Amino acid sequence: MAANLGLFSDPSPPPPISGHVPSSRRRPSHDRISFAPDSSHSASSPSALGVPARHGSRAESERLAASQRDLPDEDARLVVVGDAPGTAEAAARLGLGVGPAGNAVRTGKYSVLSFLPRNLFEQFRRVAYVYFLVIAVLNQLPQLAVFGRGASLLPLAFVLFVTALKDAYEDFRRHRSDRLENNRSSLVLGPSPLPRFLPKPWKRIRVGDVVKLLADDPAPADMVLLSTSDPTGVAYVRTTNLDGESNLKSRYAKQETLARTPEDGFAGVIRCERPNRNIYGFHANLELRGGRRVSLGPSNIVLRGCELKNTAWAVGVVVYAGKDTKVMLNSSGAPSKRSRLETRMNRETLFLSVFLLAMCLIVCTLNGIWLVVHQNELELMQFFRKRDYSGGDEKNYNYYGIAMTVFIIFLMAVIVFQIMIPISLYISMELVRLGQAYFMTRDTNLYDESSNLRFQCRALNINEDLGQIKYIFSDKTGTLTENKMEFQCATVGGVDYSGGKAPSPIETGFYSIVVGDQFWRPKMLVKTDPELAKLLRNGGETEEGKCAREFFLALAACNTIVPLILETPDPKQKLIDYQGESPDEQALVYAAAAYGFVLVERTSGYIVIDVLGDRQRFDVLGLHEFDSDRKRMSVIIGCPDKTVKLYVKGADNSMFGVIDKSINLDIIRATETHLHNYSSLGLRTLVVGTRKLSRTEFEEWQSAYEKASTALLGRAGLLRTVATDIERNLHILGATGIEDKLQKGVPEAIESLRQAGIKVWVLTGDKQETAISIGYSCKLLTREMTQIIINSYSREACRKSLEDAMAMCNKLTELSPMAQSSTTAAGSGRIRLALIIDGNSLVYILETDLQEELFGIASKCDVVLCCRVAPLQKAGIVALVKHRTDDMTLAIGDGANDVSMIQMADVGIGISGQEGRQAVMASDFSMGQFRFLVPLLLVHGHWNYQRMGYMILYNFYKNAAFVLVLFWYTFYTAFTLTTAITEWSSLLYSVLYTAFPTIVVGILDKDLSRRTLVRYPRLYGAGQREEKYNLKLFIICLIESVWQSLAIFYVPYFVYRHSTIDGSGLGDIWALAAVIVVNIHLAMDVARWNWMTHAIIWGSILATAICVMVIDSIWFLSGYWAIFHVMGTTLFWACLLCTIVVGIIPHFILKAFIDYFMPSDIQIAREMEKFGHLNQAMRSEIRMRTFSQS
C-alpha cells in the first residue's frame, strides 16, 4: 500500500469544539432492582470487555475472526496458477492438501448399483423393521409357517417398497439437477503455446485452472481474483445463491496480479487453507517470482454460485472445486431431530412388547399343560400323532417332544401376534407429517407478501412438537424488528439534533447532485434536522460547522458501501442505490447523502464524495474492518488538502475507551447523555471519532500493517494489534441513532403467546437500554413488572448478585398474595418479574456452577431479557432450560449468530430476513415474520399435536383389538395357533383395511376452528399438559381394545356355536366385525367431517368386504366361498349388528360421561362453536411505542 508523503502539509487539527448539553428524556418510573455496580462506568469501565452489540452487519465479527485465522503447514493446500496438472502433482509430492479433485458436484445419495443395498440399510436402521424382518424369516421355516411364506413378507415388503419409491424419486430429482449444473460452461484459459479462453463444462474444470467470468456469469468454483475489467481490480458480486443476501459485495484483485494479462501467462503459487465450510473466511498467500509473498483474504475470493455484477469481466484461478467448494460443504440436509411424541411412543411400544411376550408365554405354557394332560392321546391325534402309518417304515412324524413343541408354539405365537406392534404406524406417521407440512406451506396466514416467501418445513418429523412449546428464545434484530435501519437523529459536537422531519417523495426538499445535465439523488429519503442542515451550509468556518462537516464526512467515508447508479423513467434523473452487507452502514451513508455528503464512487484505492456540491476525491489508504474484539471499524483517508485522517466508528463501550478525555470533556458527557436517551427509545447507537495522523504515525502504521498482512503465522493477532495501536486518542465528533422498527404484529403476537402459557425470552447483542426499550415496545415488558437486573464483572460478584436476586424473588413471591391490586390484568394475584442480565455476567455464570442459581431465578420470572450476548451464550441459555426441564423449547432467529441457538433448541425456526439464509439453512422450519408464530403454534401446532397423538393411540388400540381376537381363539384350538381368520386378512388388516382412515383423519381432522384457537390462546395449553397423548389414555385404549375384542370374538361365537358354519366362515365374520368396529370407533372420535373423511372411513369398510369376498373366491386358498355361505342369511347381518353395538356402547358411554361431567377446555370450546355461544371477544389494541411517537 503506497501513500503520497506530500499529503502531510496542513496544520494540526482544529481546536476543541464546545456545545450545550440538552436535558435528557426520562421514562416513567417503574420497579427496577439492579444487582450491578454504578452505571457511570459505562464509558470506560470493564464493560468494554463485555460481549458487543451487533453494530454493522451482525455477522461481521465472525467473518473477520474466521478470515484471520492462523495457517499452520499441515492445514495448507498448494495451487499452481494456470496449471491444473501441476497443482495435483505438487499436492501429491509435498503432501499439502488434495489438488486433483474435479468440479463435478453430486448431491444425489444413490447410484443404480448402490440404491438397493444402501436404501435397505438406511431403512433397517429402524429397529422395528428389523423386528418385522425377523418375524418374516421365522415364518419361512416349515415348523413355524403359520402364514404363507409369500403372505408373511407382504406387509414389510409393501412398507419398504413405498419408502424406497419415495427415496428414488427424490434422488432422481437431485441427479437431474446435478446434470444441469455440471453441464454448464465457463471460459477457461487453454494451454500454451497459444493460450486463449475457451468454453469448458463445469464438470471438467480443475483446481489451478484460470477462469474468465463475464457480466452476470455465475462462478463455477471458488476462485481467487487475478484481474478485472476495472483498472483498480475491483469486481462486484451478488451472493444470493450462497447466503441469500441480495446486496452487492465488492471483491478485489491484488495490484501485483493486475500488471499482466492472463493470455501472457502468470506464474505464481497460492498457498491456501484446506477446504472448509466457512463462507466468510479465506486465508492464503500468493508467492510470486522472486519469492515475494502477497496476502490473500476473503475480499479476494469469489465463491461458487456468486454472480458477477456491474463488472464487464473478471479472471480468477480455481482454488476449490466440486465437493470442496464452500457452497457444497455447506449443503447439509435438514437437521435430524425426534419429536417428543415419538420418544414417548417408545415407552408404549416397550409396554406392548411386554404384553406381546406375556401373551406368547401364556399360550405356550397352556399348550405345554395341554400336551402333558393329553400326552397319552397324542398317538391318535392327526396333528400331534407321534408316528406315520401311511408308509411302510415307521418314523417320527410332526412331533418333537413336549419341550420343543412348546418352544415352537412360542415362536409361532410371536408370528401370529406380531401386529400388536403396528408396522403401518411408522409409514402412517410419515405420510401424516407430509400432509400436515403441505397444508402448513400452503397456508396464506404464513405467507409473507413483503418478501414473497412461504412457510417451509425442513424437518418433517417434528411437526407435532409445535403444539407443545413452553419456552421461546428469540433474537431481536431482524426477528422482532425489521432489520431495515432508518436514520433518526444524531448528536454532533455535544448538541442533540433529533427534530428531523422525513420528506415525502413528492416534496422537492431532498438533496440531489448535478452530473452533467443529469440530477442524481439518493434512492432512499431520510429525515433531516433543519438546524443541522442549516449549520452545514451556513456554518462556515465556525467550530460547530467544522465538527458537523467532519462528522458527516466520516459517515460517508468510514464504510464498505458500494454506490450503484440506477436509471429512472426520467432520463435526466438517476438514483443512487447504496449496496452493502450492513443495513446500519446503508442507513448512515443515506443520512450523510441527505445532508449533502453524497458518496458517488468507490474503487479499491479511492472514493469520490460530493461535499455540498463540491466533488472531491479521497484516497483510501487503509481499512480495519469491524471485529468482535475491537467492536469498531476504521478507515485512513488521504484528503484533497494533503492531510491524512483516521475516521473511526463503533459501539459506545468500545469508542469511549479510545477517545481522548483530556479535551472536550463537556462534549463527551453530553454525548453520553444523548446516547442514553437514544438507547432508551430503542435506537441503535454508534459513536464517531477522528484523528489527524502525522507523517511519522502514518509511516509507522503503514510498515506495521504491511508486516502483519503478509505474516504467515499470527496474522489475526498482528492485524488486531495494528488496528488497536492506531485507534487511540480520538477526538469525538458525535453519535448516531438508528431505528430498527418492530415487525408488524410483534406486540400482539407476544401477548398471544404469553396468554398461551409460553414464556418468551429475548437474547440480543444490543446494549441494555436499547433492549429494554424494545421490550416495552413489543409488550414483552410491562410497567407492572418488577425488573431484576444483573450486571457483574467477576465470578464472586455474579454469585452475590444471584444470591441477592434469589432472595428478592422469594420475598416478592411471599408478598404476592398481598399484591392483588398491583398485578396484571390477568388477575393472577402475584407480582410479575422480569430478569435482565448482560453477557458479561453470563460469561461467569454459564461456565461455572452458578447455572443452577440462574435457572432457579429465571424459572420464577415471567420474562428473561439477555443483553450483549455472544452466539455461543445464546445456545448456552437454551441448554440451561432444555437440560433442566421436560418443557419443549423453540428458538427463532434470522442471522448466522443465531445458528447455534436454533440447533440447540427442540424446534428451530429461521427467519428469512436481511441477514442471509444461514439461520434458515440450520433450522427445522422457516418463515418470513415473527408474528407467524401465532398461527404456526396456536393453530397448526395444536392441530398437529392432537391429530398425531390420537393417531398413535388409535393404531395401538386397533391392532391390539385384532390380536386379542386371535388370542381368544387359541383357547378353543388346544393353543396350537390355528387361525380362523385367513392369513391374508391378518396381514392386510393393519396395512390396507384400517390404515388409510387414520392417515386421512391425521391430516384433515380439526377439533377446533382456526378462529377459536387464535381468539383463545389458552387452549394451546392442552399440548403443554400432554392431554392428547399420555399413559392414562394409553391404558384406556388397551382396556377398550380388550372389551371390543371380547365382543368381536364371543358374540359371533355364541351365535354360531351350534351351527354348521366352518372356521373360515367364522373367521370372515370376525375380520369384518373387527374392521367395522374400529372404523366406527374412529368415526365417533372425528371432530370435523368432510367428504373425504366420509369416503375413506366408509370406503374402508366396503373395501374390506370386497377383499374378503375376493380372497374367498380364490379356489386354491383355504376358506373357499366361505363368506358367501354366511352372507346370504339374516343371522349374519343380525350378528354383525349386535357385535358392533356391544363393542361400541362402552366407548360411547365413556365419551359421553367425560364430555358431560369432566369436560376439557377443548370440549367446552367445541360446544361453544357448535351451539353458537362463542363470544366475540374484543382483542385489546396494543400500542407500539417507537422513536417517532416519543
Coordinates of C-alpha atoms in Angstrom, one line a residue, residues 30-467:
H30 CA -41.1 1.6 37.3
D31 CA -39.9 -1.0 39.7
R32 CA -36.3 -2.0 38.9
I33 CA -34.0 -3.9 41.1
S34 CA -30.4 -3.8 39.9
F35 CA -27.6 -6.0 41.1
A36 CA -24.8 -4.2 39.4
P37 CA -22.0 -1.7 40.1
D38 CA -22.6 2.0 39.5
S39 CA -23.8 2.6 35.9
S40 CA -21.4 5.5 35.5
H41 CA -18.8 3.0 34.5
S42 CA -20.2 2.6 31.0
A43 CA -17.8 4.8 29.2
S44 CA -14.6 3.3 30.3
S45 CA -15.1 0.5 32.8
P46 CA -14.7 -3.2 32.2
S47 CA -17.9 -3.2 30.3
A48 CA -15.7 -2.5 27.3
L49 CA -14.6 -6.1 27.7
G50 CA -18.1 -7.5 27.5
V51 CA -20.0 -9.0 24.7
P52 CA -20.5 -6.5 21.9
A53 CA -23.7 -5.2 20.5
R54 CA -24.1 -6.0 16.8
H55 CA -23.4 -2.8 15.0
G56 CA -23.0 -3.0 11.3
S57 CA -23.6 -6.5 9.9
R58 CA -24.2 -8.8 12.8
A59 CA -22.0 -11.4 11.2
E60 CA -19.1 -9.2 10.6
S61 CA -17.3 -10.2 13.8
E62 CA -17.5 -13.8 12.9
R63 CA -16.4 -13.1 9.4
L64 CA -13.2 -11.3 10.3
A65 CA -12.3 -13.7 13.1
A66 CA -12.7 -16.6 10.7
S67 CA -10.8 -14.9 7.9
Q68 CA -7.8 -14.1 10.0
R69 CA -7.1 -17.5 11.5
D70 CA -3.5 -18.7 11.5
L71 CA -2.4 -21.1 8.8
P72 CA -0.2 -24.0 10.0
D73 CA 1.7 -26.1 7.5
E74 CA -0.4 -29.1 8.0
D75 CA -3.6 -27.2 7.0
A76 CA -2.3 -25.8 3.7
R77 CA -3.1 -26.6 0.0
L78 CA -0.9 -25.6 -2.9
V79 CA -2.4 -24.2 -6.1
V80 CA -0.2 -23.6 -9.2
V81 CA -1.8 -20.8 -11.1
G82 CA -2.9 -21.9 -14.6
D83 CA -1.5 -25.4 -14.2
A84 CA -4.1 -27.9 -13.0
P85 CA -1.9 -31.0 -13.6
G86 CA 1.0 -29.2 -11.8
T87 CA -1.3 -28.4 -8.9
A88 CA -2.2 -32.1 -8.5
E89 CA 1.4 -33.1 -8.8
A90 CA 2.6 -30.6 -6.3
A91 CA 0.0 -31.6 -3.8
A92 CA 0.9 -35.3 -4.1
R93 CA 4.6 -34.6 -3.9
L94 CA 4.5 -32.3 -0.9
G95 CA 1.5 -33.7 0.8
L96 CA 0.0 -30.3 1.3
G97 CA -3.7 -30.9 0.7
V98 CA -5.5 -32.6 -2.2
G99 CA -5.5 -30.9 -5.5
P100 CA -6.8 -33.1 -8.3
A101 CA -10.5 -33.0 -7.3
G102 CA -12.8 -32.3 -10.2
N103 CA -15.5 -29.7 -10.3
A104 CA -18.5 -32.1 -10.8
V105 CA -20.9 -32.0 -8.0
R106 CA -23.1 -34.8 -6.8
T107 CA -26.0 -34.2 -4.4
G108 CA -27.7 -37.5 -5.1
K109 CA -27.4 -40.2 -2.5
Y110 CA -27.6 -43.3 -4.6
S111 CA -26.4 -44.8 -7.9
V112 CA -28.1 -47.5 -9.9
L113 CA -25.9 -50.2 -8.2
S114 CA -25.9 -48.8 -4.7
F115 CA -29.6 -47.8 -4.4
L116 CA -31.0 -51.2 -3.3
P117 CA -28.4 -52.1 -0.7
R118 CA -27.9 -48.6 0.7
N119 CA -31.6 -47.8 0.8
L120 CA -32.4 -51.1 2.5
F121 CA -29.6 -50.4 5.0
E122 CA -31.0 -46.9 5.8
Q123 CA -34.5 -48.3 6.2
F124 CA -33.4 -51.1 8.5
R125 CA -31.8 -48.7 10.8
R126 CA -35.3 -48.6 12.4
V127 CA -35.3 -51.3 14.9
A128 CA -39.0 -52.0 14.3
Y129 CA -38.2 -53.0 10.7
V130 CA -35.6 -55.5 11.9
Y131 CA -38.2 -56.9 14.2
F132 CA -40.7 -57.5 11.4
L133 CA -37.9 -58.9 9.2
V134 CA -37.1 -61.5 11.9
I135 CA -40.7 -62.4 12.1
A136 CA -40.9 -62.9 8.3
V137 CA -37.8 -65.0 8.3
L138 CA -39.1 -67.2 11.1
N139 CA -42.3 -67.7 9.1
Q140 CA -40.3 -69.2 6.3
L141 CA -39.3 -72.2 8.5
P142 CA -41.6 -75.2 7.9
Q143 CA -42.1 -75.8 11.5
L144 CA -43.2 -72.2 12.1
A145 CA -45.1 -71.5 8.9
V146 CA -48.3 -70.0 10.4
F147 CA -48.9 -67.8 7.3
G148 CA -48.0 -68.5 3.7
R149 CA -44.4 -67.7 3.0
G150 CA -45.2 -65.0 0.5
A151 CA -48.0 -63.5 2.5
S152 CA -45.8 -63.1 5.6
L153 CA -43.4 -60.9 3.6
L154 CA -46.1 -58.7 2.1
P155 CA -46.6 -56.0 4.8
L156 CA -42.9 -55.4 5.3
A157 CA -42.2 -55.5 1.6
F158 CA -45.0 -53.0 1.0
V159 CA -43.6 -50.6 3.5
L160 CA -40.1 -50.9 2.2
F161 CA -41.3 -50.5 -1.4
V162 CA -43.3 -47.3 -0.7
T163 CA -40.4 -45.8 1.2
A164 CA -37.9 -46.8 -1.5
L165 CA -40.1 -45.4 -4.2
K166 CA -40.2 -42.0 -2.4
D167 CA -36.5 -42.0 -1.9
A168 CA -35.8 -43.0 -5.5
Y169 CA -38.0 -40.1 -6.8
E170 CA -36.3 -37.6 -4.5
D171 CA -32.9 -38.8 -5.6
F172 CA -33.9 -38.7 -9.3
R173 CA -34.7 -35.1 -8.9
R174 CA -31.3 -34.5 -7.3
H175 CA -29.5 -36.3 -10.1
R176 CA -31.3 -34.3 -12.7
S177 CA -30.4 -31.0 -11.0
D178 CA -26.7 -32.3 -10.8
R179 CA -26.6 -32.9 -14.6
L180 CA -27.9 -29.5 -15.4
E181 CA -25.4 -27.9 -13.1
N182 CA -22.4 -29.9 -14.2
N183 CA -23.0 -29.3 -17.9
R184 CA -23.0 -25.5 -17.7
S185 CA -20.0 -23.9 -19.3
S186 CA -17.4 -21.2 -18.5
L187 CA -14.4 -19.7 -20.3
V188 CA -11.2 -21.5 -19.2
L189 CA -7.7 -20.5 -20.3
G190 CA -6.3 -23.1 -22.6
P191 CA -2.7 -24.5 -22.5
S192 CA 0.4 -22.9 -24.2
P193 CA 1.8 -22.1 -26.8
L194 CA -1.3 -20.1 -27.8
P195 CA -3.3 -19.7 -24.6
R196 CA -6.8 -18.3 -25.0
F197 CA -10.1 -18.7 -23.2
L198 CA -12.4 -21.5 -24.5
P199 CA -15.7 -22.8 -23.3
K200 CA -15.4 -25.7 -20.9
P201 CA -18.1 -27.7 -19.0
W202 CA -18.1 -27.0 -15.3
K203 CA -17.5 -30.7 -14.5
R204 CA -14.1 -30.6 -16.3
I205 CA -12.7 -27.6 -14.5
R206 CA -9.9 -28.4 -12.1
V207 CA -8.1 -26.7 -9.3
G208 CA -5.4 -24.4 -10.8
D209 CA -7.4 -23.6 -14.0
V210 CA -7.8 -19.9 -14.8
V211 CA -11.4 -19.0 -15.5
K212 CA -12.9 -15.8 -17.0
L213 CA -16.3 -14.6 -15.9
L214 CA -18.4 -12.2 -18.0
A215 CA -21.1 -9.9 -16.6
D216 CA -23.9 -11.8 -14.9
D217 CA -22.0 -15.1 -15.1
P218 CA -22.0 -17.3 -12.0
A219 CA -18.7 -18.6 -10.7
P220 CA -18.2 -22.3 -11.5
A221 CA -15.9 -22.8 -8.5
D222 CA -14.2 -21.0 -5.6
M223 CA -11.6 -18.8 -7.4
V224 CA -9.1 -16.1 -6.3
L225 CA -9.4 -13.0 -8.4
L226 CA -6.3 -12.2 -10.6
S227 CA -7.6 -9.3 -12.6
T228 CA -10.9 -7.5 -13.6
S229 CA -12.2 -5.0 -16.1
D230 CA -11.8 -2.2 -13.6
P231 CA -8.3 -0.7 -13.6
T232 CA -8.2 -0.8 -9.8
G233 CA -9.1 -4.5 -9.7
V234 CA -12.5 -4.2 -8.1
A235 CA -15.4 -6.6 -9.0
Y236 CA -18.9 -6.7 -7.7
V237 CA -20.7 -9.9 -6.9
R238 CA -24.1 -10.9 -5.7
T239 CA -24.1 -13.9 -3.2
T240 CA -27.9 -14.6 -3.3
N241 CA -27.3 -18.2 -4.3
L242 CA -24.8 -18.7 -1.5
D243 CA -26.3 -17.0 1.6
G244 CA -29.5 -15.3 0.3
E245 CA -28.1 -11.7 0.6
S246 CA -29.1 -9.6 -2.4
N247 CA -26.8 -6.6 -1.8
L248 CA -23.7 -6.4 -3.9
K249 CA -20.3 -7.2 -2.3
S250 CA -17.0 -5.9 -3.6
R251 CA -14.1 -8.2 -4.3
Y252 CA -10.7 -7.2 -5.3
A253 CA -7.8 -8.5 -7.4
K254 CA -4.3 -7.8 -5.9
Q255 CA -2.4 -5.0 -7.6
E256 CA 0.5 -7.4 -8.1
T257 CA -1.6 -9.6 -10.4
L258 CA -3.1 -6.8 -12.5
A259 CA 0.1 -6.0 -14.4
R260 CA -0.1 -8.9 -16.9
T261 CA -2.9 -10.2 -18.9
P262 CA -3.9 -13.8 -18.4
E263 CA -3.1 -14.7 -22.0
D264 CA 0.5 -13.6 -21.5
G265 CA 0.8 -16.1 -18.7
F266 CA 1.1 -15.7 -15.0
A267 CA 3.5 -17.6 -12.8
G268 CA 2.6 -18.0 -9.1
V269 CA 1.8 -20.5 -6.4
I270 CA -1.1 -20.0 -4.0
R271 CA -0.8 -21.5 -0.5
C272 CA -4.2 -21.6 1.0
E273 CA -6.1 -23.3 3.7
R274 CA -7.7 -26.6 3.1
P275 CA -11.4 -26.7 2.2
N276 CA -13.8 -25.7 5.0
R277 CA -17.4 -24.6 5.5
N278 CA -16.7 -21.0 6.5
I279 CA -18.1 -18.9 3.6
Y280 CA -16.9 -15.7 5.2
G281 CA -13.3 -16.8 5.8
F282 CA -10.3 -17.3 3.5
H283 CA -6.7 -17.4 4.4
A284 CA -4.0 -17.7 1.8
N285 CA -0.7 -16.3 0.4
L286 CA 0.3 -15.8 -3.2
E287 CA 4.0 -16.4 -3.9
L288 CA 5.4 -14.5 -6.9
R289 CA 8.6 -14.9 -8.8
G290 CA 11.5 -13.7 -6.7
G291 CA 10.0 -15.1 -3.5
R292 CA 7.7 -12.2 -2.8
R293 CA 4.5 -13.1 -0.9
V294 CA 1.2 -11.3 -1.1
S295 CA -1.5 -12.0 1.4
L296 CA -5.0 -13.1 0.3
G297 CA -8.2 -12.8 2.3
P298 CA -12.0 -13.1 1.9
S299 CA -12.1 -9.9 -0.2
N300 CA -10.0 -11.6 -2.9
I301 CA -12.1 -14.8 -3.4
V302 CA -15.3 -15.3 -5.4
L303 CA -17.2 -18.4 -4.3
R304 CA -19.1 -20.8 -6.4
G305 CA -22.6 -19.6 -7.2
C306 CA -21.8 -15.9 -6.9
E307 CA -22.8 -13.8 -9.9
L308 CA -20.6 -11.1 -11.4
K309 CA -22.5 -7.8 -11.4
N310 CA -21.6 -4.3 -12.7
T311 CA -18.3 -5.6 -13.9
A312 CA -17.5 -6.4 -17.6
W313 CA -15.2 -9.3 -16.8
A314 CA -13.1 -10.9 -14.1
V315 CA -10.4 -13.5 -14.2
G316 CA -9.5 -15.8 -11.4
V317 CA -7.8 -19.1 -10.6
V318 CA -9.7 -22.0 -9.1
V319 CA -8.6 -22.9 -5.6
Y320 CA -11.5 -25.1 -4.5
A321 CA -13.6 -27.2 -6.9
G322 CA -16.6 -29.5 -6.8
K323 CA -17.3 -31.0 -3.4
D324 CA -14.5 -28.9 -1.9
T325 CA -16.3 -25.6 -2.6
K326 CA -17.7 -23.8 0.3
V327 CA -21.3 -23.9 -1.0
M328 CA -21.1 -27.7 -1.3
L329 CA -19.6 -28.1 2.1
N330 CA -22.5 -26.1 3.5
S331 CA -25.1 -28.1 1.6
S332 CA -26.1 -30.1 4.6
G333 CA -29.6 -31.5 4.8
A334 CA -32.2 -30.6 7.3
P335 CA -31.3 -31.3 10.9
S336 CA -32.4 -34.6 12.2
K337 CA -34.5 -34.5 15.4
R338 CA -37.0 -36.7 17.0
S339 CA -40.4 -35.5 18.2
R340 CA -41.5 -35.7 21.8
L341 CA -44.4 -37.9 20.8
E342 CA -42.2 -40.3 19.0
T343 CA -39.9 -40.5 22.1
R344 CA -42.9 -41.1 24.3
M345 CA -44.2 -43.7 21.9
N346 CA -41.1 -45.9 22.6
R347 CA -42.4 -46.3 26.2
E348 CA -45.8 -47.6 24.9
T349 CA -44.1 -49.8 22.3
L350 CA -42.0 -51.4 25.1
F351 CA -45.1 -51.9 27.1
L352 CA -46.8 -53.6 24.1
S353 CA -43.7 -55.7 23.6
V354 CA -44.0 -57.0 27.2
F355 CA -47.7 -57.5 26.7
L356 CA -47.0 -59.5 23.5
L357 CA -44.4 -61.6 25.3
A358 CA -46.8 -62.3 28.1
M359 CA -49.5 -63.5 25.6
C360 CA -47.0 -65.7 23.9
L361 CA -45.8 -67.2 27.2
I362 CA -49.4 -67.8 28.2
V363 CA -50.2 -69.6 25.0
C364 CA -47.1 -71.8 25.0
T365 CA -47.4 -72.5 28.7
L366 CA -51.1 -73.6 28.4
N367 CA -50.1 -75.6 25.3
G368 CA -47.5 -77.4 27.4
I369 CA -50.0 -78.1 30.1
W370 CA -52.5 -79.4 27.5
L371 CA -49.8 -81.7 25.9
V372 CA -49.0 -83.1 29.4
V373 CA -52.6 -83.7 30.1
H374 CA -53.3 -85.3 26.7
Q375 CA -49.9 -87.0 26.1
N376 CA -51.4 -90.5 26.0
E377 CA -53.9 -89.4 23.4
L378 CA -51.4 -87.8 21.0
E379 CA -50.8 -91.1 19.2
L380 CA -54.3 -90.9 17.7
M381 CA -54.5 -87.2 17.0
Q382 CA -53.9 -86.2 13.4
F383 CA -52.0 -83.0 14.3
F384 CA -49.9 -84.4 17.1
R385 CA -49.6 -88.1 16.1
K386 CA -46.2 -89.5 17.0
R387 CA -45.9 -92.0 14.1
D388 CA -46.6 -92.0 10.5
Y389 CA -48.6 -95.1 9.4
S390 CA -49.0 -94.1 5.8
G391 CA -45.7 -95.6 4.6
G392 CA -44.0 -98.9 5.1
D393 CA -41.4 -97.6 7.6
E394 CA -42.3 -96.2 10.9
K395 CA -40.7 -92.9 11.7
N396 CA -41.2 -89.9 14.0
Y397 CA -43.6 -87.6 12.4
N398 CA -44.5 -84.0 13.2
Y399 CA -43.7 -84.3 16.8
Y400 CA -40.5 -83.1 18.6
G401 CA -41.4 -83.8 22.2
I402 CA -43.2 -81.5 24.6
A403 CA -40.4 -79.1 25.3
M404 CA -39.5 -78.5 21.7
T405 CA -43.2 -78.3 20.8
V406 CA -43.8 -75.6 23.5
F407 CA -40.8 -73.6 22.1
I408 CA -42.1 -73.8 18.6
I409 CA -45.6 -72.8 19.8
F410 CA -43.9 -69.7 21.5
L411 CA -42.3 -68.7 18.2
M412 CA -45.5 -69.3 16.3
A413 CA -47.3 -67.1 18.8
V414 CA -44.8 -64.3 18.2
I415 CA -45.5 -64.6 14.4
V416 CA -49.3 -64.7 14.8
F417 CA -49.4 -61.8 17.3
Q418 CA -46.8 -59.7 15.6
I419 CA -49.1 -56.9 14.5
M420 CA -49.5 -56.0 18.2
I421 CA -46.7 -53.6 17.3
P422 CA -48.2 -51.9 14.2
I423 CA -45.8 -51.9 11.3
S424 CA -48.1 -49.5 9.4
L425 CA -47.8 -46.9 12.2
Y426 CA -44.4 -45.7 11.0
I427 CA -45.3 -45.2 7.4
S428 CA -48.6 -43.7 8.5
M429 CA -46.8 -41.1 10.7
E430 CA -44.5 -40.2 7.7
L431 CA -47.5 -39.7 5.4
V432 CA -49.4 -37.7 8.0
R433 CA -46.5 -35.4 8.6
L434 CA -46.1 -34.9 4.9
G435 CA -49.7 -34.0 4.6
Q436 CA -49.5 -31.6 7.6
A437 CA -46.4 -30.0 6.1
Y438 CA -48.3 -29.5 2.8
F439 CA -51.1 -27.6 4.4
M440 CA -48.7 -25.5 6.5
T441 CA -46.7 -24.5 3.5
R442 CA -49.9 -23.6 1.6
D443 CA -51.4 -21.6 4.5
T444 CA -51.9 -18.0 3.4
N445 CA -51.7 -16.8 7.0
L446 CA -48.0 -17.9 7.0
Y447 CA -47.2 -16.2 3.7
D448 CA -45.0 -13.1 3.8
E449 CA -46.1 -10.8 1.0
S450 CA -43.2 -8.3 1.5
S451 CA -40.6 -11.0 0.7
N452 CA -42.8 -13.3 -1.4
L453 CA -41.8 -16.2 0.9
R454 CA -43.9 -19.1 2.0
F455 CA -43.5 -21.2 5.1
Q456 CA -41.1 -24.0 4.7
C457 CA -40.9 -27.3 6.5
R458 CA -37.3 -28.5 6.5
A459 CA -37.7 -31.2 9.2
L460 CA -40.9 -33.3 8.7
N461 CA -40.5 -35.4 11.8
I462 CA -41.3 -32.8 14.5
N463 CA -44.5 -31.2 13.3
E464 CA -46.3 -32.2 16.4
D465 CA -43.7 -30.6 18.7
L466 CA -45.1 -27.3 17.5
G467 CA -48.1 -28.0 19.7

